[in-house]
């Protein structure tokens, strides 16, 4: 019985002999690099938005075009005015006011906030295969709700 165990152990050792820690790590790294490249390529294909070509008002100090389009989209879904006596959101310079409010923030905090907003917009590509600014109204509201009610503190 002991001889059978020793023979089985030596058979396994002989089968694994060509494998080394280095070859396993090298193969694993190549696999991770391949998956990462595919993910990045897919993201790059899904990331462009038709809104990117829309004009941005002059005079914005802190908001770039991507942030402007994000806030415009948030205004559309979070401040609906259709069927009310309120002015349409397009006639109220909400995003310009947000831009001026950002002036009060410390530059380092403002930079982090704008990075977080870009993450919010682009993270939708992972779950919805398009940016937040391109989601239909119902999906966009659900997406905002998912972030607001998330158990992950940075998302909140």
Coordinates of C-alpha atoms in Angstrom, one line a residue:
X1 CA 0.0 0.0 0.0
X2 CA 2.8 2.4 0.9
X3 CA 4.6 1.5 -2.4
X4 CA 1.4 2.4 -4.3
X5 CA 1.2 5.8 -2.5
X6 CA 4.8 6.5 -3.2
X7 CA 4.4 5.5 -6.9
X8 CA 1.3 7.7 -7.2
X9 CA 3.1 10.6 -5.6
X10 CA 6.1 10.2 -7.9
X11 CA 3.8 10.0 -10.9
X12 CA 2.1 13.3 -9.9
X13 CA 5.5 14.9 -9.2
X14 CA 6.7 13.7 -12.7
X15 CA 3.6 15.2 -14.3
X16 CA 4.1 18.5 -12.6
X17 CA 7.9 18.7 -13.2
X18 CA 7.6 20.8 -16.4
X19 CA 5.6 23.3 -14.5
X20 CA 7.4 26.0 -12.5
X21 CA 6.2 28.8 -10.4
X22 CA 7.7 31.2 -13.0
X23 CA 5.8 29.6 -15.9
X24 CA 2.5 29.6 -14.0
X25 CA 2.9 33.3 -13.0
X26 CA 3.9 34.2 -16.5
X27 CA 0.9 32.4 -18.0
X28 CA -1.4 34.0 -15.4
X29 CA 0.0 37.5 -16.2
X30 CA -0.5 37.0 -19.9
X31 CA -4.1 35.9 -19.3
X32 CA -4.8 38.9 -17.1
X33 CA -3.2 41.2 -19.7
X34 CA -5.3 39.7 -22.4
X35 CA -8.5 40.0 -20.5
X36 CA -7.6 43.6 -19.5
X37 CA -6.9 44.5 -23.2
X38 CA -10.3 43.1 -24.3
X39 CA -12.1 45.0 -21.5
X40 CA -10.3 48.2 -22.4
X41 CA -11.1 47.8 -26.1
X42 CA -14.7 47.1 -25.3
X43 CA -14.9 50.1 -23.1
X44 CA -13.3 52.3 -25.7
X45 CA -15.9 51.2 -28.2
X46 CA -18.8 51.8 -25.9
X47 CA -17.6 55.0 -24.3
X48 CA -18.2 57.6 -27.1
X49 CA -21.6 59.3 -26.8
X50 CA -23.6 61.3 -29.4
X51 CA -23.8 64.0 -26.8
X52 CA -20.1 64.6 -27.0
X53 CA -20.6 66.5 -30.3
X54 CA -23.3 68.8 -28.8
X55 CA -22.2 72.4 -28.1
X56 CA -21.2 73.6 -24.7
X57 CA -21.9 77.1 -23.6
X58 CA -19.1 79.6 -23.5
X59 CA -17.9 80.8 -20.1
X60 CA -17.7 77.6 -18.2
X61 CA -14.7 77.8 -15.9
X62 CA -14.5 74.5 -14.2
X63 CA -16.7 72.1 -16.1
X64 CA -15.4 70.3 -19.2
X65 CA -17.8 69.2 -21.9
X66 CA -18.3 65.7 -20.4
X67 CA -19.3 67.3 -17.1
X68 CA -21.6 69.8 -18.8
X69 CA -23.4 67.0 -20.6
X70 CA -23.6 64.9 -17.4
X71 CA -25.2 67.8 -15.4
X72 CA -27.5 68.6 -18.4
X73 CA -28.7 64.9 -18.3
X74 CA -29.1 65.0 -14.6
X75 CA -31.2 68.2 -14.9
X76 CA -33.4 66.5 -17.5
X77 CA -34.2 63.5 -15.3
X78 CA -34.1 65.0 -11.8
X79 CA -35.8 68.4 -12.5
X80 CA -38.7 67.5 -14.9
X81 CA -40.7 70.5 -15.9
X82 CA -43.0 69.1 -18.5
X83 CA -46.6 69.7 -17.7
X84 CA -45.8 72.3 -15.0
X85 CA -45.8 76.1 -14.9
X86 CA -42.0 76.0 -14.5
X87 CA -39.6 77.1 -17.2
X88 CA -38.1 74.3 -19.1
X89 CA -34.7 73.3 -17.7
X90 CA -33.1 74.2 -21.0
X91 CA -34.1 77.8 -20.4
X92 CA -32.6 77.9 -16.9
X93 CA -28.7 78.0 -16.8
X94 CA -28.6 75.3 -14.1
X95 CA -25.2 74.0 -15.3
X96 CA -23.7 77.5 -15.4
X97 CA -24.8 78.0 -11.8
X98 CA -23.2 74.7 -10.8
X99 CA -20.0 75.8 -12.5
X100 CA -19.9 79.0 -10.5
X101 CA -20.6 77.1 -7.3
X102 CA -17.6 74.9 -8.0
X103 CA -15.5 78.1 -7.7
X104 CA -16.0 78.0 -4.0
X105 CA -14.3 74.6 -3.6
X106 CA -10.7 74.0 -2.9
X107 CA -9.0 73.1 -6.2
X108 CA -7.9 69.7 -5.0
X109 CA -11.4 68.8 -3.8
X110 CA -12.9 70.2 -7.0
X111 CA -10.6 68.0 -9.1
X112 CA -11.6 64.9 -7.0
X113 CA -15.3 65.8 -7.4
X114 CA -15.0 66.1 -11.2
X115 CA -13.1 62.8 -11.4
X116 CA -15.9 61.2 -9.4
X117 CA -18.5 62.6 -11.7
X118 CA -16.7 61.3 -14.7
X119 CA -16.6 57.9 -13.0
X120 CA -20.3 58.1 -12.4
X121 CA -21.0 58.7 -16.1
X122 CA -18.6 56.1 -17.4
X123 CA -19.4 53.3 -14.9
X124 CA -22.7 52.8 -16.6
X125 CA -20.8 51.3 -19.5
X126 CA -20.1 48.3 -17.3
X127 CA -23.7 47.6 -16.4
X128 CA -25.7 49.2 -19.2
X129 CA -23.2 49.1 -22.1
X130 CA -23.5 52.9 -22.6
X131 CA -22.7 56.0 -20.6
X132 CA -25.1 57.5 -18.1
X133 CA -25.8 60.4 -20.4
X134 CA -27.1 58.0 -23.0
X135 CA -29.5 56.0 -20.8
X136 CA -33.2 56.2 -21.3
X137 CA -35.0 58.2 -18.6
X138 CA -36.2 55.2 -16.6
X139 CA -32.8 53.5 -16.7
X140 CA -31.1 56.8 -15.8
X141 CA -33.3 57.3 -12.8
X142 CA -32.8 53.7 -11.7
X143 CA -29.0 54.2 -12.1
X144 CA -29.0 57.3 -9.9
X145 CA -31.1 55.4 -7.4
X146 CA -28.6 52.5 -7.4
X147 CA -25.8 54.9 -6.6
X148 CA -27.7 56.9 -4.0
X149 CA -28.8 53.8 -2.1
X150 CA -25.6 51.8 -2.6
X151 CA -24.1 49.9 0.3
X152 CA -20.7 51.1 -1.1
X153 CA -19.9 54.4 0.6
X154 CA -17.8 55.9 -2.2
X155 CA -20.8 55.5 -4.6
X156 CA -23.1 57.3 -2.2

